[in-house]
mmCIF file of C-alpha atoms and ligand atoms in Angstrom:
data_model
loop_
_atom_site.group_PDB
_atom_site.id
_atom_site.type_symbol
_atom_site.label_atom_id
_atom_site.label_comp_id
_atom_site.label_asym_id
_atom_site.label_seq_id
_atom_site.Cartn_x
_atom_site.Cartn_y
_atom_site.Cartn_z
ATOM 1 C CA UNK A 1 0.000 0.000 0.000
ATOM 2 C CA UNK A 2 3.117 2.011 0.678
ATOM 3 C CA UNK A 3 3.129 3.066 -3.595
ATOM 4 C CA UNK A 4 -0.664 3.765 -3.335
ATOM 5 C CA UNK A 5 -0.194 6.648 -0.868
ATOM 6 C CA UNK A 6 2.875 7.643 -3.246
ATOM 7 C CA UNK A 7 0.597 7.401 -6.344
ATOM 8 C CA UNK A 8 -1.961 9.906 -4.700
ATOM 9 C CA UNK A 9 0.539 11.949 -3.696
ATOM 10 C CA UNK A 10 2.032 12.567 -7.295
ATOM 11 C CA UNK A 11 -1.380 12.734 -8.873
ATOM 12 C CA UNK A 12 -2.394 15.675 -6.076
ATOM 13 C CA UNK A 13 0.582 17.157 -7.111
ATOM 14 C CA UNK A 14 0.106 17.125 -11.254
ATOM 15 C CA UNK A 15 -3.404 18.543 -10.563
ATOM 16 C CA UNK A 16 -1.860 21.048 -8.636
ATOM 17 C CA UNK A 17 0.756 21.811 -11.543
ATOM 18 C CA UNK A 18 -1.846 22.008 -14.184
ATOM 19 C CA UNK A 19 -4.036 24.198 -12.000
ATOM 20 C CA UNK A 20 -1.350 27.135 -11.485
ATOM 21 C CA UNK A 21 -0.323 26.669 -15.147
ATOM 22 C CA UNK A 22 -3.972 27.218 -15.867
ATOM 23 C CA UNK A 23 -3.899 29.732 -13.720
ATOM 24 C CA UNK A 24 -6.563 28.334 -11.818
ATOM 25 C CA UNK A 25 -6.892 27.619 -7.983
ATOM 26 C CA UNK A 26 -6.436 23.545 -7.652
ATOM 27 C CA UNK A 27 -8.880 24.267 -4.485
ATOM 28 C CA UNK A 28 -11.971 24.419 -7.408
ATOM 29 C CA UNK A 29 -11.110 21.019 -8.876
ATOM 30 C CA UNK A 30 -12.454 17.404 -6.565
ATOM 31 C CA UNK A 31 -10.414 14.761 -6.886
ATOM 32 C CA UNK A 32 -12.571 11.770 -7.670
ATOM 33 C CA UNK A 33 -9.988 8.283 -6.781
ATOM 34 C CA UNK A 34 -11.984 6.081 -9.217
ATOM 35 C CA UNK A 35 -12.319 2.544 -7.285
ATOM 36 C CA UNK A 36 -13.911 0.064 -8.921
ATOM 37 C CA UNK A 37 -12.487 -3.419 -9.260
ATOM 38 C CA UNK A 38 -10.377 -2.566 -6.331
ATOM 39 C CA UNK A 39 -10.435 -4.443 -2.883
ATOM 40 C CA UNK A 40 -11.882 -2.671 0.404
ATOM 41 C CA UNK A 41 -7.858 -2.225 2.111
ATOM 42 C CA UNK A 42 -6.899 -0.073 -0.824
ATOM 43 C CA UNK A 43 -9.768 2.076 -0.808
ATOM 44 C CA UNK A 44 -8.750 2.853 3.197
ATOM 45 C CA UNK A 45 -5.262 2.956 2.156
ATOM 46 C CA UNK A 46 -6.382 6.331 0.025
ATOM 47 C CA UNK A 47 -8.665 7.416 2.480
ATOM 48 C CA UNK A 48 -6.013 7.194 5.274
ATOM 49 C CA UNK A 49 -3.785 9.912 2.821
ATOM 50 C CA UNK A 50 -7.203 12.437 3.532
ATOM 51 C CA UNK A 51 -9.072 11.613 0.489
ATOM 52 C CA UNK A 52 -12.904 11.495 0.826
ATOM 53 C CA UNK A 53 -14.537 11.353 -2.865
ATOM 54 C CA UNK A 54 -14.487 7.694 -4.203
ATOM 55 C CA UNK A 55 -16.016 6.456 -7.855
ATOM 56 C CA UNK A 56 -17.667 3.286 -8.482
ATOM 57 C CA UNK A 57 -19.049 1.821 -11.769
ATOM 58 C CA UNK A 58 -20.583 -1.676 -10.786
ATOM 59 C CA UNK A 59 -23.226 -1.496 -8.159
ATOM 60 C CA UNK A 60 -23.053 -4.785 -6.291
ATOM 61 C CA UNK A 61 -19.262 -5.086 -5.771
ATOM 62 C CA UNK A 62 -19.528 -0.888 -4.950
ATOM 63 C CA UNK A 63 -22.582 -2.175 -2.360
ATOM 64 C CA UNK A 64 -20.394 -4.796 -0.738
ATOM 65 C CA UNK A 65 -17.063 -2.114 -0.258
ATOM 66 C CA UNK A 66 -19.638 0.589 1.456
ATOM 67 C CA UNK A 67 -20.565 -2.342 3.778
ATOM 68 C CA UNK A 68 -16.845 -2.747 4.897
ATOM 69 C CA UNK A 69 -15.998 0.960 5.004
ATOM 70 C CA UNK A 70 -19.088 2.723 6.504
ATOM 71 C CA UNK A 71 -16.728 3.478 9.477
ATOM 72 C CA UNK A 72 -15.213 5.687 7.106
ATOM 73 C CA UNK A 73 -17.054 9.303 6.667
ATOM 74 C CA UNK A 74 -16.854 8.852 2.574
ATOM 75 C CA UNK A 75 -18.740 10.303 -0.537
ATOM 76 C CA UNK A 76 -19.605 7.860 -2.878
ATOM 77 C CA UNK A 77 -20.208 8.686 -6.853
ATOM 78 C CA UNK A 78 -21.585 6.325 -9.050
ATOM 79 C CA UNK A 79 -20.002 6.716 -12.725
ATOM 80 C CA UNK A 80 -20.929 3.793 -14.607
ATOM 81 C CA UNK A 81 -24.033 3.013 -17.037
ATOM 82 C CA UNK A 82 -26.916 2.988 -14.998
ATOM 83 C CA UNK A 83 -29.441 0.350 -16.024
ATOM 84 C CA UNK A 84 -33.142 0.475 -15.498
ATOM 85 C CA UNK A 85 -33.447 -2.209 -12.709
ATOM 86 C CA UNK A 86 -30.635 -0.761 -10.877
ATOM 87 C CA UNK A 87 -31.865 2.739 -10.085
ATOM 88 C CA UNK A 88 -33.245 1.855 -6.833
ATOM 89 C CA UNK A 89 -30.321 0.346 -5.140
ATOM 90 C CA UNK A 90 -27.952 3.703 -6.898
ATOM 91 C CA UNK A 91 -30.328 6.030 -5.653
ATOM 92 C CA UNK A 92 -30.352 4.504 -1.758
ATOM 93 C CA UNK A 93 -26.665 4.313 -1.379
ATOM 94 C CA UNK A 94 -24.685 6.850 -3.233
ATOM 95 C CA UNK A 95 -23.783 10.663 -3.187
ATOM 96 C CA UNK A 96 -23.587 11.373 -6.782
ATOM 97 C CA UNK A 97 -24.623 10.178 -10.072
ATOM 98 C CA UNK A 98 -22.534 11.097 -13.081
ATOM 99 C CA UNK A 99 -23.977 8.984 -15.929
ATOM 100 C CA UNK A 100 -27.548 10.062 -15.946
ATOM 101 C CA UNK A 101 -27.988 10.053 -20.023
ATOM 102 C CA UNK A 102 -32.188 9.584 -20.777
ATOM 103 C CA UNK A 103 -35.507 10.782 -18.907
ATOM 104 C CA UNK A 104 -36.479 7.566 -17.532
ATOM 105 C CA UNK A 105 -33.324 7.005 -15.857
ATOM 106 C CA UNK A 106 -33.365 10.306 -14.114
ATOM 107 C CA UNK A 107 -37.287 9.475 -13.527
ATOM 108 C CA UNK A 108 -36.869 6.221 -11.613
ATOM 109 C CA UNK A 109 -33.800 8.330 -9.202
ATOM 110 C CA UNK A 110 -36.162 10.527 -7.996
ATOM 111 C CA UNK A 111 -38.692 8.276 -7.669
ATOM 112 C CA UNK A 112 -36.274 6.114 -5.808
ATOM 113 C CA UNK A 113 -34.423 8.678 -3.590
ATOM 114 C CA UNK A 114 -36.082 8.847 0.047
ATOM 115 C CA UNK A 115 -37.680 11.863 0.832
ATOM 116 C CA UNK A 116 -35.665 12.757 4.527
ATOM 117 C CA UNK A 117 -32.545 12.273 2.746
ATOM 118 C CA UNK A 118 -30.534 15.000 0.838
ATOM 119 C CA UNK A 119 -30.830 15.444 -2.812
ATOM 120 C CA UNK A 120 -29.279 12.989 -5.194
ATOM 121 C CA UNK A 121 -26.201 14.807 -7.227
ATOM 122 C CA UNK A 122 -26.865 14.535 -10.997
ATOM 123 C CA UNK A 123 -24.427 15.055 -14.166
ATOM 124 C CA UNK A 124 -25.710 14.454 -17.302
ATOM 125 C CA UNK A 125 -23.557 12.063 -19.069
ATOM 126 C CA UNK A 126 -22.829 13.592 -22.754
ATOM 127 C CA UNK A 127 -21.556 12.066 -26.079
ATOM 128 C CA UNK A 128 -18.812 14.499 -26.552
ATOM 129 C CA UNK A 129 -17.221 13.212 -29.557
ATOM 130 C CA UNK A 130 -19.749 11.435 -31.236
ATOM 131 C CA UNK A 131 -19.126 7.857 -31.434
ATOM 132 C CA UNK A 132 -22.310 5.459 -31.889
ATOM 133 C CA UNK A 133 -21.432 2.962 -29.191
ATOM 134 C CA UNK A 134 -20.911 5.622 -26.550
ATOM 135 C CA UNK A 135 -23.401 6.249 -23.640
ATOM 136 C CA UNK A 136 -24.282 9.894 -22.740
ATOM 137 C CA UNK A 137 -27.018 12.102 -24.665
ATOM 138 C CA UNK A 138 -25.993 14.126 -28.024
ATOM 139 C CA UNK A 139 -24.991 17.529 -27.066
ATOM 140 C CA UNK A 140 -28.306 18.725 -28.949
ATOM 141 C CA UNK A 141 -30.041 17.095 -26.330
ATOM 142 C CA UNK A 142 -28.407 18.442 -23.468
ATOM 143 C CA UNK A 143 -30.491 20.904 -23.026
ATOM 144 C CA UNK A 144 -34.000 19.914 -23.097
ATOM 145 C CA UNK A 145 -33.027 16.666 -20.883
ATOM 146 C CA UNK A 146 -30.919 19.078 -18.107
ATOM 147 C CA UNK A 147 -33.966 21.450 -17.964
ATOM 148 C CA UNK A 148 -36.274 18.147 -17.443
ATOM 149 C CA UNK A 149 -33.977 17.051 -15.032
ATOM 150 C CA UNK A 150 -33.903 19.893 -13.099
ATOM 151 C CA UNK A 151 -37.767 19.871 -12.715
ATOM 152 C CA UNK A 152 -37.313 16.684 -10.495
ATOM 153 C CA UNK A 153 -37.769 16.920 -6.641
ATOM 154 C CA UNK A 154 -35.131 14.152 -5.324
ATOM 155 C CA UNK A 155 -32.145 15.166 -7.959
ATOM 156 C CA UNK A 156 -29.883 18.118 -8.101
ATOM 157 C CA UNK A 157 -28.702 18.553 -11.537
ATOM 158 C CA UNK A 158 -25.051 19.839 -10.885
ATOM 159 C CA UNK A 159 -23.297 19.595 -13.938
ATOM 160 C CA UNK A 160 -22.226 17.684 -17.257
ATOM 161 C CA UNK A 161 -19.953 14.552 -18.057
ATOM 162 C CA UNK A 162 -17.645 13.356 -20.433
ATOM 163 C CA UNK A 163 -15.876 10.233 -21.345
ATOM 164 C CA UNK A 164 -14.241 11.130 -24.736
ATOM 165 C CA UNK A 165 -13.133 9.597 -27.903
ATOM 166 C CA UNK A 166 -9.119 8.827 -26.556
ATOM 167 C CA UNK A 167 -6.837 10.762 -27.801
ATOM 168 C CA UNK A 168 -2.846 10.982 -27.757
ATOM 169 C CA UNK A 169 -2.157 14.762 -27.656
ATOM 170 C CA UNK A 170 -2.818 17.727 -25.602
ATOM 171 C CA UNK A 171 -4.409 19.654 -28.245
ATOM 172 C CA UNK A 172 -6.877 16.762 -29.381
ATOM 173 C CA UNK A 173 -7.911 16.112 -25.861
ATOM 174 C CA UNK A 174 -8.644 19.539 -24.787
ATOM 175 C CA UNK A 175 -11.257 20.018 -28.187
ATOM 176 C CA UNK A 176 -13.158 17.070 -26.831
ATOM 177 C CA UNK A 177 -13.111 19.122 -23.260
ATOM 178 C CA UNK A 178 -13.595 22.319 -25.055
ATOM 179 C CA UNK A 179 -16.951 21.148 -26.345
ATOM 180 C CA UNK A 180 -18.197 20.007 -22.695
ATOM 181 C CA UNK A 181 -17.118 23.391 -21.568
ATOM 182 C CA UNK A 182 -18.864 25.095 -24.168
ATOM 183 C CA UNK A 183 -22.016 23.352 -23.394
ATOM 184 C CA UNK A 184 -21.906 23.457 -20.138
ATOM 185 C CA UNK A 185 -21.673 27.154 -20.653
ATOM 186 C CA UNK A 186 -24.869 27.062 -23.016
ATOM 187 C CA UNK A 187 -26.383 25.536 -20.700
ATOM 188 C CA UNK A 188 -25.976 27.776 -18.185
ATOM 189 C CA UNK A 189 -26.795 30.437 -19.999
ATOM 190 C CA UNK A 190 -30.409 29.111 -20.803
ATOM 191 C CA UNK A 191 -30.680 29.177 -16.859
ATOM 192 C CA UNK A 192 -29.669 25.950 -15.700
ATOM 193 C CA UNK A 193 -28.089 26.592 -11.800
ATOM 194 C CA UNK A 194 -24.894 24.493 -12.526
ATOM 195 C CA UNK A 195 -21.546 23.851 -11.107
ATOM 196 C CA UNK A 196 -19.922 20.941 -11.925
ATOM 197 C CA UNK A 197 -17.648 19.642 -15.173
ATOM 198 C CA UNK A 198 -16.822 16.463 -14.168
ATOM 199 C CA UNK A 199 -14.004 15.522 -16.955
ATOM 200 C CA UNK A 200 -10.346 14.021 -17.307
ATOM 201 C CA UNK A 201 -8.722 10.687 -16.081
ATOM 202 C CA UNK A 202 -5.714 9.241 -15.739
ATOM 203 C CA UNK A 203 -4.166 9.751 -19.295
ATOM 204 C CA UNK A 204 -5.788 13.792 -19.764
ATOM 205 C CA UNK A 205 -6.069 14.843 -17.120
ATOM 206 C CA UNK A 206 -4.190 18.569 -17.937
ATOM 207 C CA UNK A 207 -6.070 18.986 -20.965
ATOM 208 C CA UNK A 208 -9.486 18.529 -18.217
ATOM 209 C CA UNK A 209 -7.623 21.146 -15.744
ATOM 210 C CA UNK A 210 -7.155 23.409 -18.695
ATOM 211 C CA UNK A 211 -10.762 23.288 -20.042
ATOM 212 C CA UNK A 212 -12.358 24.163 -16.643
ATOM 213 C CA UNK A 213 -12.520 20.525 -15.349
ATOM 214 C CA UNK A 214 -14.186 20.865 -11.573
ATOM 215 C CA UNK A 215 -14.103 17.306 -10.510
ATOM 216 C CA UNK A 216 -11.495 15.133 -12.297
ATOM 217 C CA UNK A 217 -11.902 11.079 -11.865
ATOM 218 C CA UNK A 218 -8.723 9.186 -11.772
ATOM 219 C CA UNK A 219 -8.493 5.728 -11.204
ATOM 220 C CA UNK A 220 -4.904 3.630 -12.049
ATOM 221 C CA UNK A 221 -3.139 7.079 -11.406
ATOM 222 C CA UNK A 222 -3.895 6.232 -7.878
ATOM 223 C CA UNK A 223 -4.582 2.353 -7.410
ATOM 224 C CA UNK A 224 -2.275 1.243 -10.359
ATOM 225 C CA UNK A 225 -3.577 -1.248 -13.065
ATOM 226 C CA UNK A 226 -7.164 -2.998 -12.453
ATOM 227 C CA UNK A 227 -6.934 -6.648 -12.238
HETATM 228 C C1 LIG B 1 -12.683 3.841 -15.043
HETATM 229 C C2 LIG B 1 -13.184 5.214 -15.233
HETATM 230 C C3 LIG B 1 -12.385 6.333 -14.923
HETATM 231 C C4 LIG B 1 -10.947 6.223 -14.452
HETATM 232 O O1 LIG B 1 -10.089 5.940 -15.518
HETATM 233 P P1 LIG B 1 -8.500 5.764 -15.264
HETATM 234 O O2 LIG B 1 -7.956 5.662 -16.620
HETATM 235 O O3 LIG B 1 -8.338 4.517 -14.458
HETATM 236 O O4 LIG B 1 -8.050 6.960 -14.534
HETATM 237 C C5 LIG B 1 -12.963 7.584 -15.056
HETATM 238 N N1 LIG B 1 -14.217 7.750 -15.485
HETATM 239 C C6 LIG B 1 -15.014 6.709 -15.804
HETATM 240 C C7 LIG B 1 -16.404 6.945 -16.269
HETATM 241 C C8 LIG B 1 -14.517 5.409 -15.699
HETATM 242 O O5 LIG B 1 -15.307 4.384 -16.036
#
């Protein structure tokens, strides 16, 4: 575990870099230490170096990991494609949702999140580059589906997501980014109340700190290769 804490430490620190050569405060960008497929000691291993936002894309193994770390004051996200039958269960346990990408889905959330407890955090995933087999809504979408969204009691639309088309180079990266920024900015100019561009991973994450990334989701930065 002794490289994990290392691993966080460098990746704090490149966020950090790309923040002040962005010129912007590293303070206004979460570190999200993506966590699925790894085991329960190396999530406390992170969370024993301070970090408190965790991301989980398969529900039942993320269901059984909050069972063995609720001693541990964390915020769960849930980033993966959310499925019909599994809105219930998402909706009950976690923090944030970051791959909300059609009506119904967002429907069945709010039908699903208790009343007494706070309101569910929603980003609206987004097909930023365009590729058929992608999940997320086509930009020309975005708006109609944020402002429907929004209407919901239960949910708190917060912002947009992206998992774009990889690319090798700075510049190619931060277009993809550049879109979601640009949207996100439409967006908010039609009225929507939002905060959040929740963007960059492992492999771009400066181009995300240069396009106005707010929460950045990095997963074998910190934990190393999934097995
Ligand atoms: C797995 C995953 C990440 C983390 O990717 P890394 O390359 O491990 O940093 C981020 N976002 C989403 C949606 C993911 O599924």
């Amino acid at each position: 575990m002794q490289n994990i804490a290392q691993n966080l430490a460098e990746i704090r620190a490149e966020l950090e870099t790309s923040a002040a050569r962005y010129g912007r405060s590293a303070a206004a960008i979460t570190l999200l230490a993506v966590s699925k497929s790894q085991g329960p000691a190396a999530i406390r291993a992170v969370a024993a170096c301070g970090q408190r936002e965790f991301g989980e894309s398969y529900l039942q193994e993320a269901i059984a990991k909050m069972g063995q770390l609720s001693d541990l004051p964390l915020t769960w996200h849930f980033i993966g494609p959310v499925q019909a039958n599994k809105t219930r269960l998402i909706a009950r346990h976690f923090h944030w949702v970051h791959s909300v990408d059609r009506d119904k889905i967002a429907r069945r959330l709010a039908e699903a999140r208790a009343p007494a407890a706070a309101p569910l955090n929603v980003c609206l995933e987004v097909n930023i580059s365009g590729e058929s087999t992608k999940a997320g809504v086509a930009p020309a979408a975005a708006v109609e589906l944020a402002r429907y969204i929004a209407a919901l009691p239960g949910l708190r639309l917060r912002g947009l997501m992206a998992m774009p088309e990889p690319a090798t180079t700075l510049d190619v990266q931060r277009a993809a980014f550049r879109r979601l920024r640009e949207l996100f900015a439409e967006l908010r100019q039609a009225g929507l109340d939002l905060d959040t561009l929740s963007m960059g991973t492992t492999s771009d994450l400066e181009a995300a700190i240069a396009e106005g990334a707010t929460i950045v989701r990095v997963g074998t930065g910190i934990f190393g290769p999934r097995t």
